[in-house]
Coordinates of C-alpha atoms in Angstrom, one line a residue:
Chain A
G1 CA 0.3 0.1 -0.1
Q2 CA 0.9 3.8 -0.3
N3 CA 2.2 5.6 2.9
I4 CA 3.3 8.5 4.2
D5 CA 4.6 9.3 7.7
Q6 CA 5.4 12.3 9.2
P7 CA 5.6 13.2 13.2
T8 CA 2.1 14.0 14.5
E9 CA 3.3 17.1 16.7
M10 CA 6.5 19.2 17.3
T11 CA 7.3 22.2 19.6
A12 CA 9.6 24.5 18.8
T13 CA 10.7 28.2 20.1
E14 CA 10.2 31.5 18.4
G15 CA 13.5 32.8 16.5
A16 CA 14.9 28.9 16.3
I17 CA 15.2 26.4 13.6
V18 CA 12.7 23.2 13.2
Q19 CA 13.0 20.4 10.8
I20 CA 9.9 18.3 9.9
N21 CA 10.6 14.9 8.6
C22 CA 8.5 12.8 6.0
T23 CA 9.1 9.4 4.8
Y24 CA 6.9 7.9 2.1
Q25 CA 6.4 4.6 0.1
T26 CA 4.1 5.0 -3.0
S27 CA 3.3 3.5 -6.3
G28 CA 5.6 5.4 -8.3
F29 CA 6.9 9.1 -7.5
N30 CA 6.2 12.2 -9.7
G31 CA 6.8 14.9 -7.3
L32 CA 6.8 15.7 -3.8
F33 CA 4.6 18.6 -2.2
W34 CA 4.9 20.5 1.7
Y35 CA 1.4 22.6 2.4
Q36 CA 0.9 24.4 5.3
Q37 CA -2.7 24.6 6.8
H38 CA -3.5 27.0 9.7
A39 CA -6.3 25.7 11.9
G40 CA -9.7 25.8 10.4
E41 CA -8.4 26.8 7.2
A42 CA -7.5 25.5 3.6
P43 CA -4.0 23.9 2.9
T44 CA -1.8 26.4 1.0
F45 CA 1.3 25.6 -0.9
L46 CA 4.8 26.1 0.3
S47 CA 7.3 23.8 -1.9
Y48 CA 8.0 21.3 -4.5
N49 CA 10.8 19.0 -4.9
V50 CA 11.1 16.5 -7.8
L51 CA 14.9 16.0 -8.1
D52 CA 17.2 15.3 -5.1
G53 CA 18.6 18.4 -3.1
L54 CA 17.4 21.3 -1.3
E55 CA 15.0 23.8 -2.6
E56 CA 15.2 27.4 -0.8
K57 CA 12.6 29.8 -0.5
G58 CA 12.9 32.5 1.9
R59 CA 12.9 31.2 5.4
F60 CA 11.6 27.7 4.5
S61 CA 13.7 25.1 2.7
S62 CA 12.7 21.5 1.5
F63 CA 15.0 18.5 0.9
L64 CA 14.2 15.1 -1.0
S65 CA 16.1 12.1 -1.1
R66 CA 14.3 9.9 -3.7
S67 CA 16.5 7.0 -3.1
K68 CA 15.8 6.9 0.8
G69 CA 12.0 8.0 0.3
Y70 CA 12.7 11.1 2.2
S71 CA 11.9 14.7 2.7
Y72 CA 12.4 17.2 5.2
L73 CA 10.6 20.8 5.4
L74 CA 13.3 23.4 7.3
L75 CA 11.7 26.4 8.9
K76 CA 14.1 29.1 10.0
E77 CA 13.8 32.3 12.2
L78 CA 10.4 30.5 13.5
Q79 CA 7.7 33.4 14.0
M80 CA 4.5 32.6 16.2
K81 CA 2.5 32.9 13.0
D82 CA 4.2 29.4 11.8
S83 CA 2.2 27.9 14.5
A84 CA 0.3 25.3 11.9
S85 CA 0.1 22.0 10.5
Y86 CA 2.7 21.0 7.8
L87 CA 1.4 18.5 5.3
C88 CA 3.7 16.3 3.0
A89 CA 2.1 15.0 -0.2
V90 CA 3.6 12.7 -2.9
R91 CA 2.3 12.5 -6.2
D92 CA 2.1 8.9 -7.2
S93 CA 2.1 7.0 -11.0
N94 CA -1.5 7.8 -11.5
Y95 CA -0.6 11.6 -10.7
Q96 CA -2.6 11.9 -7.7
L97 CA -1.4 13.1 -4.5
I98 CA -1.1 11.0 -1.6
W99 CA -1.3 13.0 1.9
G100 CA 0.5 12.3 5.2
A101 CA -1.5 13.2 8.3
G102 CA 0.3 16.3 8.8
T103 CA 2.8 17.6 11.7
K104 CA 1.2 20.1 14.1
L105 CA 3.8 22.6 14.9
I106 CA 3.7 24.6 18.3
I107 CA 5.6 27.6 18.6
K108 CA 6.6 29.0 21.9
P109 CA 7.6 32.4 22.9
Chain B
I1 CA -10.6 37.8 -6.5
A2 CA -9.3 35.0 -8.4
G3 CA -9.8 31.7 -6.3
I4 CA -12.0 28.8 -5.5
T5 CA -15.3 29.4 -3.6
Q6 CA -17.1 26.6 -2.0
A7 CA -20.8 26.2 -0.6
P8 CA -22.1 26.0 2.1
T9 CA -19.5 26.8 4.6
S10 CA -21.2 24.3 7.0
Q11 CA -24.2 22.3 7.1
I12 CA -26.0 19.7 9.6
L13 CA -27.7 17.1 7.9
A14 CA -29.7 14.3 8.8
A15 CA -28.9 10.6 7.8
G16 CA -30.5 9.7 4.5
R17 CA -30.9 13.4 2.8
R18 CA -29.2 13.8 -0.6
M19 CA -26.9 16.9 -0.2
T20 CA -24.7 18.6 -3.1
L21 CA -21.6 20.7 -2.0
R22 CA -20.6 23.4 -4.6
C23 CA -17.2 24.2 -5.7
T24 CA -16.4 26.8 -8.5
Q25 CA -13.1 28.2 -9.6
D26 CA -12.3 31.2 -11.8
M27 CA -8.8 30.6 -12.6
R28 CA -9.5 28.3 -15.8
H29 CA -8.0 25.5 -14.2
N30 CA -8.2 22.0 -16.2
A31 CA -8.0 19.8 -13.1
M32 CA -10.2 19.6 -10.2
Y33 CA -10.6 17.7 -6.9
W34 CA -12.7 16.7 -4.1
Y35 CA -10.9 15.6 -0.7
R36 CA -12.2 14.7 2.7
Q37 CA -10.1 15.4 6.0
D38 CA -10.8 13.7 9.0
L39 CA -8.8 14.1 12.4
G40 CA -5.4 11.9 12.4
L41 CA -5.8 11.3 8.7
G42 CA -4.5 12.7 5.9
L43 CA -6.6 14.5 2.9
R44 CA -8.2 11.5 1.0
L45 CA -9.2 12.0 -2.4
I46 CA -12.9 11.5 -3.3
H47 CA -13.3 12.1 -7.0
Y48 CA -11.1 14.0 -9.6
S49 CA -11.8 15.7 -13.1
N50 CA -8.6 16.3 -15.3
T51 CA -10.8 18.3 -17.6
A52 CA -14.1 19.5 -18.4
G53 CA -16.7 16.4 -19.1
T54 CA -14.4 13.7 -17.4
T55 CA -14.3 12.4 -14.1
G56 CA -12.5 9.9 -12.2
K57 CA -12.6 7.9 -8.6
G58 CA -10.3 8.6 -5.9
E59 CA -9.4 6.5 -3.0
V60 CA -12.7 7.0 -1.0
P61 CA -15.6 7.3 -3.9
D62 CA -18.4 5.3 -2.1
G63 CA -21.3 7.1 -1.3
Y64 CA -20.5 10.3 -3.5
S65 CA -20.9 11.4 -7.2
V66 CA -19.3 14.2 -9.2
S67 CA -20.3 16.0 -12.5
R68 CA -17.8 18.4 -14.6
A69 CA -20.3 19.9 -17.1
N70 CA -17.9 23.1 -17.5
T71 CA -14.5 24.3 -16.5
D72 CA -15.5 26.2 -13.7
D73 CA -17.9 24.0 -11.7
F74 CA -17.2 20.7 -9.6
P75 CA -20.2 19.7 -7.4
L76 CA -19.9 16.8 -5.1
T77 CA -23.2 14.9 -4.3
L78 CA -24.1 12.5 -1.4
A79 CA -27.1 10.7 -2.6
S80 CA -28.3 9.2 1.1
A81 CA -26.0 10.7 3.6
V82 CA -24.7 8.4 6.4
P83 CA -22.9 9.9 9.8
S84 CA -19.5 8.5 8.6
Q85 CA -19.6 11.0 6.1
T86 CA -19.2 13.9 8.7
S87 CA -16.0 15.7 7.8
V88 CA -14.6 18.7 6.4
Y89 CA -14.7 18.7 2.4
F90 CA -12.1 20.8 0.3
C91 CA -12.5 21.3 -3.3
A92 CA -9.3 22.1 -5.1
S93 CA -7.8 22.8 -8.5
S94 CA -4.8 22.8 -10.6
E95 CA -3.8 23.9 -14.0
G96 CA -2.2 20.4 -14.8
L97 CA -1.8 17.3 -13.3
A98 CA 2.2 17.2 -14.0
G99 CA 5.1 19.1 -13.0
G100 CA 5.0 21.7 -10.3
N101 CA 1.7 22.5 -10.7
E102 CA 0.3 23.3 -7.2
Q103 CA -3.3 22.3 -5.9
F104 CA -5.2 25.6 -4.8
F105 CA -8.0 24.7 -2.4
G106 CA -11.2 26.4 -1.4
P107 CA -12.1 27.4 2.2
G108 CA -13.7 24.2 2.6
T109 CA -17.3 22.7 4.0
R110 CA -18.0 21.5 7.4
L111 CA -20.5 18.6 7.1
T112 CA -22.2 17.0 10.0
V113 CA -24.6 14.2 9.4
L114 CA -26.7 13.1 12.1

């Protein structure tokens, strides 16, 4: 079966750095996405990786290793507004997204 | 303002009733999707449409039907609602299926079936 694993919850301090990991086992691979979802709101796109390596976008970076079935989202200079759930999703061989359950990130002052 | 709208925002429905959730996008995106999101689970695809006039089944299609008569609208119908269909429903769209085409999400419909 297809499976996306990510930690249920993480806590970090304002101004610090946090890394959210995602491991996947899917039927085929056509890219990996990270989305942010604030409580009670819709998911919004953060990043896309299809080749191995690091993609940097401001305070957020995303890394992919296809051979290991592994990705991480790195958030720097954490702000209180970064408190949200972070969703990892893999596009499979049918070009459909398979979603992880999300990691709830709690930022403390 | 470009984007996706969903209606209603929330609904309480008696079991056995028929219900249609509406979704409209104005970005002229080819692909549209319906997901449900339940606590502790990832988003699960119910149905999708790659382009107007075509639809396909996702991971959890039973009890739901969709239609795609035009590019903009993608309604989701529950023929006879059951309590297990209590969930938050998100409609999404993307320009295409491949590459870095991100999915844009509507604000969601919170449905409670009693």
